[in-house]
Amino acid sequence: MSVTDPVQLTADLIKCPSVTPAEGGALVLLEERLSAAGFACTRVDRGGISNLFARWGDKDAAKTFGFNGHTDVVPLGDESAWTQAPFGADIVDGIMYGRGATDMKSGVAAYVAAAIDFVQKTPPNGALILTITGDEEADAIYGTTALLDYMDQQGEQMSVCLVGEPTCPNEMGEMMKIGRRGSMTAWFEVIGKQGHSAYPHRAKNPLPAMARLMDRLASHELDQGTDHFDASTLAVVTIDTGNPATNVIPASCRATVNTRFNDLHSGDSLTKWMQSEVDAVSKDFDMPISMKVKVSGESFLTPPGELSDLVAQSVEAVTGVAPELSTSGGTSDARFVKNHCPVVEFGLVGKTMHQVDENVPVEQITQLKDIYARILKDYFA
């Protein structure tokens, strides 16, 4: 029985130009490989986004190990700045180059290769489920959420789930994720009255009101962190009037803040706090202030236990490095999976993700397959 090569599979996936929302052939390729290995595959496309659900084993199995990943990639940026073909998967001095090499076609390839070999060589007493989306890098509206909706409708259930996002900052094996901070963005607009800057009493300047509001939000200490999370943060990312003139008081001013928050807060509680600040400043300056909020994901934590121990022990066995249990970084699709079952994340070193000349050492792809294979073996032991 042949061994599935994760390096070649990574290269084959990189050659699929799957910039969100394009499928690019990546999910078609995975469906072919998984179906040939005995996985029952179903396309779960929604809203112009391609998604793949695959299961090996009985639907009513007592233990089902899940994997979540994505094959969509971010745009190339300045293509002329690339020194290697962005979709060429060229290997130079042991390094494979291409968009998605790190984030996260290599992770998908490593797990698929491990899963195929596992079920063919040592069929487990249980089931494997893979949920692969084409909508992680964009708004994530029609991706993993569509797959989870499909699973709910079909009565499919993962006992636990591993997300294969890059998790290691610098060294293979050094970090895994047991949770993520929440993320939300808020947009504000203060409406004043335009006028000549030489006659400010005839205008209503929205800028001091916005400056006051932004200062109140940014200078407020949300918390001091928790056992598993750093302190929550709020960053003012833009303040703008669109006013090119130096002798005109503008009619309005807009600003945007981005908040990354831990499990002491929710999107709803932070929205209520920001609205109270808006109301106070609006009253002080006698100007209407509007606020619009988008919560990209709530914070969550999978408490250290059997699942994190299983992954950590497998990582250390292969790499010799005991991974830190972290909640740092941005959001991932684990924020959706956590509503379905316990979830942790482990993947490659992510230093070059989204960069020009994104790349991955080929030895790390092989290591990652070995880690995933050991996780599966020990889970079903």
CSV table of C-alpha atoms in Angstrom, one decimal, residues 18-253:
chain,number,residue,atom,x,y,z
A,18,SER,CA,-8.1,29.5,-5.2
A,19,VAL,CA,-8.1,33.1,-4.2
A,20,THR,CA,-11.4,33.7,-2.3
A,21,PRO,CA,-14.1,33.1,-3.6
A,22,ALA,CA,-12.6,31.0,-6.4
A,23,GLU,CA,-12.5,27.3,-5.8
A,24,GLY,CA,-9.6,27.0,-8.3
A,25,GLY,CA,-9.8,23.2,-8.4
A,26,ALA,CA,-8.5,22.7,-4.9
A,27,LEU,CA,-11.7,21.1,-3.5
A,28,VAL,CA,-12.2,19.0,-6.6
A,29,LEU,CA,-8.7,17.6,-6.1
A,30,LEU,CA,-9.3,16.8,-2.4
A,31,GLU,CA,-12.6,15.2,-3.2
A,32,GLU,CA,-11.0,12.9,-5.7
A,33,ARG,CA,-8.2,11.9,-3.3
A,34,LEU,CA,-10.5,11.3,-0.4
A,35,SER,CA,-13.2,9.5,-2.4
A,36,ALA,CA,-10.6,7.1,-3.7
A,37,ALA,CA,-9.6,6.3,-0.1
A,38,GLY,CA,-13.1,5.5,0.9
A,39,PHE,CA,-14.3,8.8,2.3
A,40,ALA,CA,-17.9,9.8,1.5
A,41,CYS,CA,-17.7,13.3,0.1
A,42,THR,CA,-20.4,15.9,-0.3
A,43,ARG,CA,-20.1,19.4,-1.7
A,44,VAL,CA,-21.8,21.9,0.6
A,45,ASP,CA,-21.7,25.1,-1.6
A,46,ARG,CA,-23.5,28.2,-0.5
A,47,GLY,CA,-23.6,31.8,-1.6
A,48,GLY,CA,-21.1,31.2,-4.4
A,49,ILE,CA,-18.6,29.6,-2.0
A,50,SER,CA,-17.4,26.0,-2.4
A,51,ASN,CA,-17.1,23.8,0.7
A,52,LEU,CA,-16.4,20.1,1.1
A,53,PHE,CA,-17.6,17.7,3.7
A,54,ALA,CA,-16.0,14.2,3.9
A,55,ARG,CA,-16.6,11.3,6.3
A,56,TRP,CA,-14.9,8.0,6.7
A,57,GLY,CA,-16.7,5.4,8.9
A,58,ASP,CA,-20.2,5.0,10.3
A,59,LYS,CA,-22.4,8.0,10.9
A,60,ASP,CA,-23.4,6.7,14.3
A,61,ALA,CA,-19.8,6.0,15.5
A,62,ALA,CA,-19.2,6.5,19.2
A,63,LYS,CA,-16.0,8.5,18.5
A,64,THR,CA,-15.6,10.9,15.6
A,65,PHE,CA,-12.4,12.9,15.1
A,66,GLY,CA,-13.0,16.1,13.1
A,67,PHE,CA,-10.6,18.3,11.1
A,68,ASN,CA,-11.3,21.8,9.8
A,69,GLY,CA,-9.3,23.7,7.3
A,70,HIS,CA,-9.5,26.0,4.2
A,71,THR,CA,-8.1,26.0,0.7
A,72,ASP,CA,-8.9,29.6,-0.2
A,73,VAL,CA,-6.0,32.0,-0.1
A,74,VAL,CA,-5.6,35.8,0.0
A,75,PRO,CA,-4.8,37.8,-3.1
A,76,LEU,CA,-1.2,37.9,-4.4
A,77,GLY,CA,-0.6,41.6,-3.8
A,78,ASP,CA,2.2,42.9,-6.1
A,79,GLU,CA,2.8,39.9,-8.3
A,80,SER,CA,5.9,41.5,-9.8
A,81,ALA,CA,7.5,41.4,-6.3
A,82,TRP,CA,7.3,37.6,-6.1
A,83,THR,CA,10.6,35.9,-6.9
A,84,GLN,CA,8.9,32.6,-7.5
A,85,ALA,CA,5.7,31.8,-9.3
A,86,PRO,CA,2.8,32.4,-6.8
A,87,PHE,CA,1.0,29.3,-8.0
A,88,GLY,CA,4.1,27.3,-9.1
A,89,ALA,CA,4.9,25.4,-5.9
A,90,ASP,CA,8.6,25.6,-6.8
A,91,ILE,CA,11.0,24.1,-4.3
A,92,VAL,CA,14.2,26.0,-3.9
A,93,ASP,CA,16.8,24.8,-1.3
A,94,GLY,CA,14.2,22.7,0.5
A,95,ILE,CA,11.6,25.6,0.6
A,96,MET,CA,8.3,25.4,-1.3
A,97,TYR,CA,7.0,28.7,-2.5
A,98,GLY,CA,3.5,29.7,-3.4
A,99,ARG,CA,0.3,31.4,-2.1
A,100,GLY,CA,-1.2,29.2,0.5
A,101,ALA,CA,2.1,27.3,1.2
A,102,THR,CA,1.8,28.3,4.9
A,103,ASP,CA,-1.8,29.4,5.2
A,104,MET,CA,-3.0,26.7,4.9
A,105,LYS,CA,-2.8,24.3,2.0
A,106,SER,CA,0.2,22.6,3.6
A,107,GLY,CA,-1.9,22.0,6.7
A,108,VAL,CA,-4.8,20.6,4.8
A,109,ALA,CA,-2.5,18.4,2.7
A,110,ALA,CA,-0.7,17.1,5.8
A,111,TYR,CA,-3.9,16.1,7.5
A,112,VAL,CA,-5.5,14.6,4.4
A,113,ALA,CA,-2.3,12.5,3.8
A,114,ALA,CA,-2.3,11.4,7.4
A,115,ALA,CA,-6.0,10.5,7.4
A,116,ILE,CA,-5.9,8.6,4.1
A,117,ASP,CA,-2.9,6.5,5.3
A,118,PHE,CA,-4.5,6.0,8.7
A,119,VAL,CA,-7.9,4.6,7.6
A,120,GLN,CA,-6.2,2.4,4.9
A,121,LYS,CA,-3.5,0.9,7.1
A,122,THR,CA,-5.2,0.7,10.5
A,123,PRO,CA,-9.0,1.3,10.1
A,124,PRO,CA,-10.1,2.8,13.4
A,125,ASN,CA,-13.1,1.9,15.5
A,126,GLY,CA,-14.8,5.2,14.9
A,127,ALA,CA,-15.1,7.8,12.2
A,128,LEU,CA,-13.2,10.7,10.7
A,129,ILE,CA,-14.8,13.9,9.4
A,130,LEU,CA,-13.2,16.7,7.4
A,131,THR,CA,-14.8,20.1,6.9
A,132,ILE,CA,-12.8,22.0,4.2
A,133,THR,CA,-14.0,25.5,3.3
A,134,GLY,CA,-13.3,28.0,0.5
A,135,ASP,CA,-14.3,31.0,2.6
A,136,GLU,CA,-12.0,31.5,5.5
A,137,GLU,CA,-9.9,34.4,4.2
A,138,ALA,CA,-12.8,36.6,3.3
A,139,ASP,CA,-16.0,37.3,5.3
A,140,ALA,CA,-16.4,33.6,6.4
A,141,ILE,CA,-20.2,33.9,5.9
A,142,TYR,CA,-20.7,30.9,3.6
A,143,GLY,CA,-17.9,28.7,4.7
A,144,THR,CA,-17.5,26.7,7.9
A,145,THR,CA,-20.9,28.0,9.1
A,146,ALA,CA,-22.5,26.4,6.0
A,147,LEU,CA,-20.7,23.1,6.7
A,148,LEU,CA,-21.8,23.1,10.3
A,149,ASP,CA,-25.4,23.9,9.3
A,150,TYR,CA,-25.2,20.9,6.9
A,151,MET,CA,-23.9,18.7,9.6
A,152,ASP,CA,-26.7,19.7,11.9
A,153,GLN,CA,-29.3,19.0,9.2
A,154,GLN,CA,-27.8,15.6,8.5
A,155,GLY,CA,-27.3,14.6,12.1
A,156,GLU,CA,-23.5,14.6,11.7
A,157,GLN,CA,-21.5,15.1,14.9
A,158,MET,CA,-17.8,15.5,15.6
A,159,SER,CA,-16.7,14.4,19.1
A,160,VAL,CA,-13.7,16.8,18.9
A,161,CYS,CA,-12.1,18.9,16.2
A,162,LEU,CA,-8.6,20.0,15.2
A,163,VAL,CA,-8.1,23.1,13.1
A,164,GLY,CA,-5.0,23.1,11.0
A,165,GLU,CA,-4.2,26.9,11.0
A,166,PRO,CA,-0.5,27.9,11.4
A,167,THR,CA,0.0,28.3,15.1
A,168,CYS,CA,3.7,28.4,15.7
A,169,PRO,CA,5.4,31.9,15.7
A,170,ASN,CA,9.0,30.8,15.0
A,171,GLU,CA,9.7,27.2,15.7
A,172,MET,CA,7.8,24.1,14.7
A,173,GLY,CA,5.9,22.7,17.6
A,174,GLU,CA,6.2,25.7,20.0
A,175,MET,CA,2.5,26.8,20.2
A,176,MET,CA,-1.0,25.5,19.9
A,177,LYS,CA,-4.2,27.3,20.3
A,178,ILE,CA,-6.8,26.4,22.9
A,179,GLY,CA,-9.0,29.5,22.3
A,180,ARG,CA,-9.1,32.8,20.6
A,181,ARG,CA,-9.9,36.4,21.5
A,182,GLY,CA,-13.1,37.9,20.3
A,183,SER,CA,-12.9,40.5,17.6
A,184,MET,CA,-15.3,43.4,16.8
A,185,THR,CA,-15.2,46.6,14.8
A,186,ALA,CA,-17.2,49.7,15.5
A,187,TRP,CA,-17.8,52.7,13.2
A,188,PHE,CA,-18.8,56.1,14.5
A,189,GLU,CA,-20.1,59.3,12.9
A,190,VAL,CA,-20.6,62.7,14.6
A,191,ILE,CA,-22.9,65.0,12.8
A,192,GLY,CA,-22.2,68.7,13.2
A,193,LYS,CA,-22.8,71.8,11.1
A,194,GLN,CA,-20.4,73.1,8.5
A,195,GLY,CA,-19.1,76.6,8.7
A,196,HIS,CA,-16.2,79.0,8.2
A,197,SER,CA,-13.3,78.4,10.6
A,198,ALA,CA,-13.1,82.2,11.3
A,199,TYR,CA,-16.7,82.1,12.7
A,200,PRO,CA,-16.8,78.9,14.8
A,201,HIS,CA,-19.8,80.1,16.7
A,202,ARG,CA,-21.9,79.8,13.5
A,203,ALA,CA,-20.9,76.2,13.1
A,204,LYS,CA,-20.9,73.0,15.1
A,205,ASN,CA,-17.5,71.3,14.9
A,206,PRO,CA,-17.8,67.5,15.2
A,207,LEU,CA,-14.1,67.0,15.7
A,208,PRO,CA,-13.8,67.9,19.4
A,209,ALA,CA,-16.7,65.5,20.1
A,210,MET,CA,-15.1,62.7,18.1
A,211,ALA,CA,-11.7,63.4,19.8
A,212,ARG,CA,-13.4,63.2,23.2
A,213,LEU,CA,-15.2,59.9,22.3
A,214,MET,CA,-12.1,58.3,20.9
A,215,ASP,CA,-10.0,59.3,23.9
A,216,ARG,CA,-12.7,57.9,26.3
A,217,LEU,CA,-12.7,54.6,24.4
A,218,ALA,CA,-9.0,54.2,23.9
A,219,SER,CA,-7.9,55.3,27.4
A,220,HIS,CA,-10.4,52.9,29.2
A,221,GLU,CA,-8.8,49.8,30.7
A,222,LEU,CA,-11.0,46.9,29.7
A,223,ASP,CA,-9.3,44.4,31.9
A,224,GLN,CA,-6.0,43.1,33.0
A,225,GLY,CA,-6.2,39.7,31.4
A,226,THR,CA,-7.2,36.3,32.7
A,227,ASP,CA,-5.4,33.0,33.3
A,228,HIS,CA,-5.5,32.1,29.6
A,229,PHE,CA,-5.9,35.4,27.9
A,230,ASP,CA,-3.9,38.6,27.6
A,231,ALA,CA,-5.6,41.9,28.4
A,232,SER,CA,-8.3,43.0,26.0
A,233,THR,CA,-7.4,45.9,23.6
A,234,LEU,CA,-9.1,48.6,21.7
A,235,ALA,CA,-7.3,50.4,18.9
A,236,VAL,CA,-8.5,53.5,17.1
A,237,VAL,CA,-7.7,52.7,13.5
A,238,THR,CA,-8.9,55.8,11.7
A,239,ILE,CA,-10.4,59.3,12.3
A,240,ASP,CA,-11.5,61.1,9.1
A,241,THR,CA,-13.4,64.1,7.9
A,242,GLY,CA,-12.6,64.1,4.2
A,243,ASN,CA,-11.9,67.8,4.6
A,244,PRO,CA,-9.1,69.2,2.4
A,245,ALA,CA,-9.8,72.8,3.3
A,246,THR,CA,-8.0,74.7,6.2
A,247,ASN,CA,-10.7,77.4,6.6
A,248,VAL,CA,-13.8,75.1,6.8
A,249,ILE,CA,-15.3,73.4,9.8
A,250,PRO,CA,-16.6,70.1,8.4
A,251,ALA,CA,-20.1,68.9,8.8
A,252,SER,CA,-19.2,65.4,10.0
A,253,CYS,CA,-16.4,63.3,11.3
